[in-house]
Amino acid sequence: MIEFFFSAGPKGGVLGLLVAGAVFGIVLALSFELARISKMYDYRSFCRTLLGRGWFLFEICYLIQLLLILAVIGSAAGELTASNFNMPPIAGTLALMALVGILTFNGSHVIKRVLASWSILLYGVYLLLFILAFKAFGADIKSTYSQATVGAGWLSGGILYSGYNVAVVPAVLFAVTSHKKRRETIGAGLLAGAIAVIPAILFFVAMMGQYPKIGDQPVPANFLMSTLDIGWLALIFQIVVFGTFVETGAALLHALNQRLEISFSEGGKRLPRAARPIVAISFLMIAIFAGHQFGIVGLIASGYGLLTLAFIAVLILPLLTVGVWKIAKNDDI
């Protein structure tokens, strides 16, 4: 949010997030419906349906993005452990690797249940954070917004932010295999767009109690927590954030395993179950090494912008054109 919305100011940042939520909803709805009518729920098969022979362009971008996201969460997990639990950063990264390995070993059913239950917990903690931040810094937040103007770049920031994040949509299609009707997929997509952006808006508004200095912090959540100085909330928040790192990494790496599973099945073989955590942990190790070399802020600043443009070209624009056409001509509603 710092990278894409902070420069637009307090009001512009919220407008940008609303734009991002709208794009999230539309792209998710189209993706879910295209996956349903084509029965393609792994990202390679889905992209073959959408992009034809150009499907590999998405995979190249996805693998780069996968390493970038894993590097960011690996670096953040290490920093979170060091700053909050007085442990060496390597302890956080090893714990992340172990938990991701366990989830990827257990497969889709367990990962879906963990994603759903942890998201409810995450939502509750962000809401609590917003309430307590407003209680502590309410006057500062109101003053910040009363004096703020709508800065430039909120529209482009919202589009670019959503362009980067919706790139993971083909990787989570395994979660909607039970949807049988168009109203289910479209409804789920639009609802997911709103659900995704509300915690971000709550957190962004809470940050405005420490505007503008919070924009210089490598992990703004940690800075906000230290400013609130509520020990029990900080502990709960850090545990939930760490768990979110785990579920993010597990979902993205599970998608890679699903893609490998399809490739193996096309050759008449089956991906060994034990290979799933090995693949996951190997990618994590490579990414975490990159994270330690370049740092979390540098990774975000250098990687997100270019990948955003690439995913707009290879996913969002094809969905809004070819995807809409394929959905419109299909009579299975």
CSV table of C-alpha atoms in Angstrom, one decimal:
chain,number,residue,atom,x,y,z
A,1,MET,CA,0.0,0.0,0.0
A,2,ILE,CA,2.9,2.3,0.6
A,3,GLU,CA,4.3,1.7,-2.8
A,4,PHE,CA,1.0,2.2,-4.7
A,5,PHE,CA,-1.1,4.5,-2.7
A,6,PHE,CA,0.8,6.6,-0.2
A,7,SER,CA,1.9,9.2,-2.8
A,8,ALA,CA,-1.7,10.0,-3.6
A,9,GLY,CA,-2.2,11.1,0.0
A,10,PRO,CA,-4.8,10.1,2.6
A,11,LYS,CA,-7.9,10.7,0.4
A,12,GLY,CA,-6.3,9.6,-2.9
A,13,GLY,CA,-5.1,6.4,-1.2
A,14,VAL,CA,-8.7,5.4,-0.2
A,15,LEU,CA,-10.0,6.2,-3.7
A,16,GLY,CA,-7.2,4.1,-5.2
A,17,LEU,CA,-8.1,1.2,-3.0
A,18,LEU,CA,-11.7,1.4,-4.0
A,19,VAL,CA,-10.6,1.3,-7.7
A,20,ALA,CA,-8.5,-1.8,-6.9
A,21,GLY,CA,-11.5,-3.5,-5.2
A,22,ALA,CA,-13.7,-2.9,-8.3
A,23,VAL,CA,-11.0,-4.3,-10.6
A,24,PHE,CA,-10.5,-7.3,-8.2
A,25,GLY,CA,-14.2,-8.1,-8.3
A,26,ILE,CA,-14.6,-7.9,-12.1
A,27,VAL,CA,-11.5,-10.0,-12.8
A,28,LEU,CA,-12.2,-12.6,-10.1
A,29,ALA,CA,-15.8,-13.0,-11.4
A,30,LEU,CA,-14.6,-13.4,-15.0
A,31,SER,CA,-11.9,-15.8,-14.0
A,32,PHE,CA,-14.1,-18.0,-11.8
A,33,GLU,CA,-16.7,-18.2,-14.6
A,34,LEU,CA,-14.2,-19.0,-17.3
A,35,ALA,CA,-12.7,-21.7,-15.1
A,36,ARG,CA,-16.2,-23.2,-14.5
A,37,ILE,CA,-17.3,-23.4,-18.1
A,38,SER,CA,-13.9,-24.7,-19.3
A,39,LYS,CA,-13.4,-27.0,-16.2
A,40,MET,CA,-9.8,-25.8,-16.1
A,41,TYR,CA,-8.8,-25.2,-12.5
A,42,ASP,CA,-4.9,-25.2,-12.6
A,43,TYR,CA,-3.2,-22.1,-13.9
A,44,ARG,CA,-1.6,-23.8,-17.0
A,45,SER,CA,-4.8,-25.3,-18.3
A,46,PHE,CA,-6.7,-22.0,-17.5
A,47,CYS,CA,-4.1,-19.9,-19.4
A,48,ARG,CA,-4.2,-22.3,-22.3
A,49,THR,CA,-7.9,-21.7,-22.6
A,50,LEU,CA,-7.5,-18.0,-22.3
A,51,LEU,CA,-4.2,-17.3,-24.2
A,52,GLY,CA,-3.9,-20.3,-26.5
A,53,ARG,CA,-0.3,-20.8,-27.6
A,54,GLY,CA,0.8,-17.7,-25.6
A,55,TRP,CA,0.0,-19.4,-22.3
A,56,PHE,CA,3.7,-19.7,-21.5
A,57,LEU,CA,3.9,-15.9,-21.2
A,58,PHE,CA,1.8,-16.0,-18.1
A,59,GLU,CA,3.8,-18.8,-16.6
A,60,ILE,CA,7.1,-16.9,-17.0
A,61,CYS,CA,5.6,-13.9,-15.3
A,62,TYR,CA,4.0,-16.1,-12.6
A,63,LEU,CA,7.2,-17.8,-11.7
A,64,ILE,CA,9.0,-14.5,-11.4
A,65,GLN,CA,6.2,-13.2,-9.3
A,66,LEU,CA,6.2,-16.3,-7.2
A,67,LEU,CA,9.8,-15.8,-6.3
A,68,LEU,CA,9.3,-12.2,-5.6
A,69,ILE,CA,6.3,-12.8,-3.3
A,70,LEU,CA,8.1,-15.6,-1.5
A,71,ALA,CA,11.2,-13.4,-1.1
A,72,VAL,CA,9.1,-10.6,0.4
A,73,ILE,CA,7.2,-12.8,2.9
A,74,GLY,CA,10.4,-14.6,3.7
A,75,SER,CA,12.2,-11.4,4.5
A,76,ALA,CA,9.2,-10.0,6.4
A,77,ALA,CA,8.8,-13.3,8.4
A,78,GLY,CA,12.5,-13.1,9.5
A,79,GLU,CA,12.2,-9.4,10.4
A,80,LEU,CA,8.9,-10.0,12.3
A,81,THR,CA,10.4,-12.8,14.3
A,82,ALA,CA,13.5,-10.8,15.2
A,83,SER,CA,11.7,-7.6,16.1
A,84,ASN,CA,8.9,-9.1,18.1
A,85,PHE,CA,10.0,-12.3,19.6
A,86,ASN,CA,13.7,-11.6,20.2
A,87,MET,CA,14.8,-14.5,18.0
A,88,PRO,CA,17.2,-14.6,15.1
A,89,PRO,CA,15.6,-13.9,11.7
A,90,ILE,CA,16.5,-17.4,10.5
A,91,ALA,CA,14.0,-18.9,13.1
A,92,GLY,CA,11.2,-17.1,11.4
A,93,THR,CA,12.2,-18.2,7.9
A,94,LEU,CA,12.6,-21.8,9.0
A,95,ALA,CA,9.2,-21.8,10.7
A,96,LEU,CA,7.7,-20.4,7.5
A,97,MET,CA,9.3,-23.1,5.4
A,98,ALA,CA,8.2,-25.9,7.7
A,99,LEU,CA,4.5,-24.7,7.9
A,100,VAL,CA,4.3,-24.2,4.1
A,101,GLY,CA,5.8,-27.6,3.6
A,102,ILE,CA,3.1,-29.2,5.9
A,103,LEU,CA,0.3,-27.4,4.1
A,104,THR,CA,1.4,-28.2,0.6
A,105,PHE,CA,1.9,-31.9,1.6
A,106,ASN,CA,-1.7,-32.1,2.7
A,107,GLY,CA,-3.2,-30.7,-0.6
A,108,SER,CA,-6.2,-28.7,-1.7
A,109,HIS,CA,-8.8,-29.7,0.9
A,110,VAL,CA,-6.7,-28.7,3.9
A,111,ILE,CA,-5.4,-25.5,2.2
A,112,LYS,CA,-8.9,-24.3,1.4
A,113,ARG,CA,-10.0,-24.9,5.1
A,114,VAL,CA,-6.9,-23.0,6.4
A,115,LEU,CA,-7.4,-20.1,3.9
A,116,ALA,CA,-11.1,-19.7,4.9
A,117,SER,CA,-10.6,-19.9,8.7
A,118,TRP,CA,-7.5,-17.8,8.8
A,119,SER,CA,-9.1,-15.1,6.7
A,120,ILE,CA,-11.9,-14.8,9.2
A,121,LEU,CA,-9.4,-14.4,12.0
A,122,LEU,CA,-7.4,-11.9,9.9
A,123,TYR,CA,-10.5,-9.8,9.2
A,124,GLY,CA,-11.3,-9.7,12.9
A,125,VAL,CA,-7.8,-8.6,13.9
A,126,TYR,CA,-7.7,-5.8,11.2
A,127,LEU,CA,-11.1,-4.5,12.4
A,128,LEU,CA,-9.8,-4.5,16.0
A,129,LEU,CA,-6.6,-2.7,15.0
A,130,PHE,CA,-8.7,0.0,13.2
A,131,ILE,CA,-10.9,0.5,16.2
A,132,LEU,CA,-8.0,0.8,18.7
A,133,ALA,CA,-5.9,3.0,16.3
A,134,PHE,CA,-8.9,5.3,15.9
A,135,LYS,CA,-9.3,5.4,19.6
A,136,ALA,CA,-5.7,6.3,20.1
A,137,PHE,CA,-5.1,8.6,17.1
A,138,GLY,CA,-8.6,9.5,16.1
A,139,ALA,CA,-7.9,13.2,16.4
A,140,ASP,CA,-4.8,12.9,14.3
A,141,ILE,CA,-6.6,10.8,11.6
A,142,LYS,CA,-9.4,13.3,11.4
A,143,SER,CA,-7.0,16.2,11.2
A,144,THR,CA,-5.0,14.4,8.5
A,145,TYR,CA,-8.1,13.9,6.4
A,146,SER,CA,-9.6,17.4,7.0
A,147,GLN,CA,-6.4,19.0,5.7
A,148,ALA,CA,-5.7,16.5,2.9
A,149,THR,CA,-6.5,17.0,-0.8
A,150,VAL,CA,-6.9,14.2,-3.4
A,151,GLY,CA,-3.4,13.6,-4.7
A,152,ALA,CA,-2.4,12.6,-8.2
A,153,GLY,CA,-2.0,9.0,-9.2
A,154,TRP,CA,-4.8,7.4,-7.3
A,155,LEU,CA,-6.5,5.9,-10.4
A,156,SER,CA,-3.4,4.6,-11.9
A,157,GLY,CA,-2.3,3.3,-8.5
A,158,GLY,CA,-5.5,1.4,-8.0
A,159,ILE,CA,-5.3,-0.2,-11.4
A,160,LEU,CA,-1.6,-1.1,-11.1
A,161,TYR,CA,-2.1,-2.5,-7.6
A,162,SER,CA,-5.0,-4.6,-8.7
A,163,GLY,CA,-3.1,-5.6,-11.9
A,164,TYR,CA,-0.3,-7.1,-9.8
A,165,ASN,CA,-2.5,-8.8,-7.2
A,166,VAL,CA,-5.1,-10.3,-9.5
A,167,ALA,CA,-2.2,-12.1,-11.2
A,168,VAL,CA,-2.6,-14.8,-8.5
A,169,VAL,CA,-6.2,-15.5,-9.5
A,170,PRO,CA,-5.3,-18.4,-11.9
A,171,ALA,CA,-3.3,-19.9,-9.0
A,172,VAL,CA,-6.3,-20.1,-6.6
A,173,LEU,CA,-8.9,-21.5,-8.9
A,174,PHE,CA,-8.7,-24.8,-7.0
A,175,ALA,CA,-10.8,-23.1,-4.4
A,176,VAL,CA,-13.9,-22.7,-6.6
A,177,THR,CA,-14.2,-26.2,-8.1
A,178,SER,CA,-17.5,-26.7,-6.3
A,179,HIS,CA,-19.2,-23.8,-8.1
A,180,LYS,CA,-21.8,-25.1,-10.6
A,181,LYS,CA,-23.7,-22.1,-11.8
A,182,ARG,CA,-22.9,-18.7,-13.3
A,183,ARG,CA,-24.5,-16.8,-10.5
A,184,GLU,CA,-22.3,-18.6,-8.0
A,185,THR,CA,-19.0,-17.8,-9.8
A,186,ILE,CA,-20.0,-14.2,-10.6
A,187,GLY,CA,-21.3,-13.6,-7.2
A,188,ALA,CA,-18.3,-15.1,-5.5
A,189,GLY,CA,-15.9,-13.0,-7.6
A,190,LEU,CA,-17.7,-9.7,-6.9
A,191,LEU,CA,-18.0,-10.5,-3.2
A,192,ALA,CA,-14.3,-11.5,-3.1
A,193,GLY,CA,-13.3,-8.2,-4.5
A,194,ALA,CA,-15.0,-6.3,-1.7
A,195,ILE,CA,-13.8,-8.7,0.9
A,196,ALA,CA,-10.2,-8.3,-0.3
A,197,VAL,CA,-10.1,-4.5,-0.2
A,198,ILE,CA,-12.0,-3.7,3.1
A,199,PRO,CA,-9.1,-4.7,5.4
A,200,ALA,CA,-6.7,-2.7,3.3
A,201,ILE,CA,-8.8,0.4,3.6
A,202,LEU,CA,-9.1,-0.1,7.4
A,203,PHE,CA,-5.3,-0.4,7.7
A,204,PHE,CA,-4.6,2.5,5.4
A,205,VAL,CA,-6.9,4.8,7.4
A,206,ALA,CA,-5.3,3.6,10.6
A,207,MET,CA,-1.9,4.4,9.2
A,208,MET,CA,-3.0,8.0,8.7
A,209,GLY,CA,-2.6,8.5,12.5
A,210,GLN,CA,1.1,8.5,11.8
A,211,TYR,CA,1.2,10.3,8.5
A,212,PRO,CA,3.6,11.0,6.8
A,213,LYS,CA,6.4,9.4,8.8
A,214,ILE,CA,5.0,5.9,8.6
A,215,GLY,CA,5.7,5.9,4.8
A,216,ASP,CA,9.4,5.6,5.5
A,217,GLN,CA,9.1,2.4,7.5
A,218,PRO,CA,10.1,-1.0,6.0
A,219,VAL,CA,7.1,-2.7,7.7
A,220,PRO,CA,4.5,-0.1,8.5
A,221,ALA,CA,2.4,-2.6,10.6
A,222,ASN,CA,5.3,-3.0,13.0
A,223,PHE,CA,5.7,0.7,13.3
A,224,LEU,CA,2.0,1.2,13.9
A,225,MET,CA,2.0,-1.5,16.6
A,226,SER,CA,5.0,0.0,18.4
A,227,THR,CA,3.2,3.4,18.4
A,228,LEU,CA,0.0,1.9,19.8
A,229,ASP,CA,2.1,0.2,22.5
A,230,ILE,CA,-0.6,-2.5,23.3
A,231,GLY,CA,1.4,-5.6,24.0
A,232,TRP,CA,-1.4,-8.2,23.6
A,233,LEU,CA,-2.6,-6.7,20.4
A,234,ALA,CA,0.9,-6.6,18.9
A,235,LEU,CA,1.4,-10.3,19.8
A,236,ILE,CA,-2.0,-11.3,18.2
A,237,PHE,CA,-1.4,-9.2,15.2
A,238,GLN,CA,2.1,-10.5,14.5
A,239,ILE,CA,0.9,-14.1,14.9
A,240,VAL,CA,-1.9,-13.5,12.4
A,241,VAL,CA,0.4,-11.7,10.0
A,242,PHE,CA,2.9,-14.6,10.2
A,243,GLY,CA,0.0,-17.0,9.5
A,244,THR,CA,-1.0,-14.9,6.6
A,245,PHE,CA,2.6,-15.2,5.2
A,246,VAL,CA,2.2,-19.0,5.6
A,247,GLU,CA,-1.2,-19.3,3.8
A,248,THR,CA,0.0,-16.9,1.0
A,249,GLY,CA,3.1,-19.0,0.3
A,250,ALA,CA,1.2,-22.3,0.6
A,251,ALA,CA,-1.5,-21.3,-1.8
A,252,LEU,CA,0.9,-20.0,-4.5
A,253,LEU,CA,3.2,-23.0,-4.2
A,254,HIS,CA,0.2,-25.4,-4.2
A,255,ALA,CA,-0.7,-23.9,-7.5
A,256,LEU,CA,2.7,-24.7,-8.8
A,257,ASN,CA,2.4,-28.3,-7.6
A,258,GLN,CA,-1.1,-28.6,-9.3
A,259,ARG,CA,0.5,-27.4,-12.5
A,260,LEU,CA,3.2,-30.1,-12.1
A,261,GLU,CA,0.5,-32.7,-11.3
A,262,ILE,CA,-1.2,-32.0,-14.6
A,263,SER,CA,2.0,-32.3,-16.5
A,264,PHE,CA,2.8,-35.6,-14.9
A,265,SER,CA,-0.7,-36.9,-15.6
A,266,GLU,CA,-0.4,-36.0,-19.3
A,267,GLY,CA,2.6,-38.2,-19.4
A,268,GLY,CA,0.8,-41.0,-17.7
A,269,LYS,CA,2.5,-40.5,-14.3
A,270,ARG,CA,1.6,-39.0,-11.0
A,271,LEU,CA,3.5,-36.4,-9.0
A,272,PRO,CA,4.6,-38.1,-5.8
A,273,ARG,CA,2.9,-36.6,-2.7
A,274,ALA,CA,6.3,-36.3,-1.0
A,275,ALA,CA,7.5,-34.2,-3.9
A,276,ARG,CA,5.0,-31.4,-3.1
A,277,PRO,CA,6.8,-30.1,0.1
A,278,ILE,CA,10.1,-30.6,-1.6
A,279,VAL,CA,9.1,-28.3,-4.5
A,280,ALA,CA,7.6,-25.8,-2.1
A,281,ILE,CA,10.6,-25.6,0.2
A,282,SER,CA,13.1,-25.4,-2.7
A,283,PHE,CA,11.4,-22.4,-4.2
A,284,LEU,CA,11.2,-20.8,-0.7
A,285,MET,CA,14.9,-21.3,-0.2
A,286,ILE,CA,15.8,-19.7,-3.5
A,287,ALA,CA,13.4,-16.8,-2.9
A,288,ILE,CA,14.5,-16.2,0.7
A,289,PHE,CA,18.1,-16.0,-0.4
A,290,ALA,CA,17.1,-13.3,-2.8
A,291,GLY,CA,15.2,-11.5,-0.1
A,292,HIS,CA,18.3,-11.4,2.2
A,293,GLN,CA,20.4,-10.2,-0.7
A,294,PHE,CA,18.2,-7.3,-1.8
A,295,GLY,CA,15.9,-6.4,1.1
A,296,ILE,CA,12.2,-6.2,1.3
A,297,VAL,CA,11.8,-2.6,0.3
A,298,GLY,CA,14.1,-3.0,-2.7
A,299,LEU,CA,12.3,-6.1,-3.8
A,300,ILE,CA,8.9,-4.4,-3.7
A,301,ALA,CA,10.1,-1.2,-5.4
A,302,SER,CA,12.0,-2.9,-8.2
A,303,GLY,CA,9.8,-5.9,-8.9
A,304,TYR,CA,6.2,-5.0,-8.5
A,305,GLY,CA,5.9,-2.2,-11.1
A,306,LEU,CA,7.2,-4.1,-14.1
A,307,LEU,CA,5.3,-7.3,-13.2
A,308,THR,CA,2.1,-5.3,-12.9
A,309,LEU,CA,2.3,-4.1,-16.5
A,310,ALA,CA,3.1,-7.6,-17.7
A,311,PHE,CA,0.1,-9.1,-15.9
A,312,ILE,CA,-2.2,-6.4,-17.2
A,313,ALA,CA,-1.0,-7.4,-20.7
A,314,VAL,CA,-1.2,-11.2,-20.3
A,315,LEU,CA,-4.1,-11.7,-18.0
A,316,ILE,CA,-6.4,-8.7,-17.4
A,317,LEU,CA,-6.7,-7.5,-21.0
A,318,PRO,CA,-7.3,-11.0,-22.4
A,319,LEU,CA,-9.9,-11.7,-19.7
A,320,LEU,CA,-11.8,-8.5,-20.6
A,321,THR,CA,-11.8,-9.4,-24.3
A,322,VAL,CA,-11.3,-13.1,-25.1
A,323,GLY,CA,-12.6,-14.2,-21.7
A,324,VAL,CA,-15.8,-12.1,-22.0
A,325,TRP,CA,-16.3,-13.4,-25.5
A,326,LYS,CA,-15.9,-17.1,-24.4
A,327,ILE,CA,-18.3,-16.6,-21.4
A,328,ALA,CA,-20.9,-14.8,-23.5
A,329,LYS,CA,-21.1,-17.5,-26.2
A,330,ASN,CA,-21.4,-20.3,-23.6
A,331,ASP,CA,-25.0,-21.3,-22.7
A,332,ASP,CA,-24.1,-23.1,-19.5
A,333,ILE,CA,-25.5,-20.7,-16.9
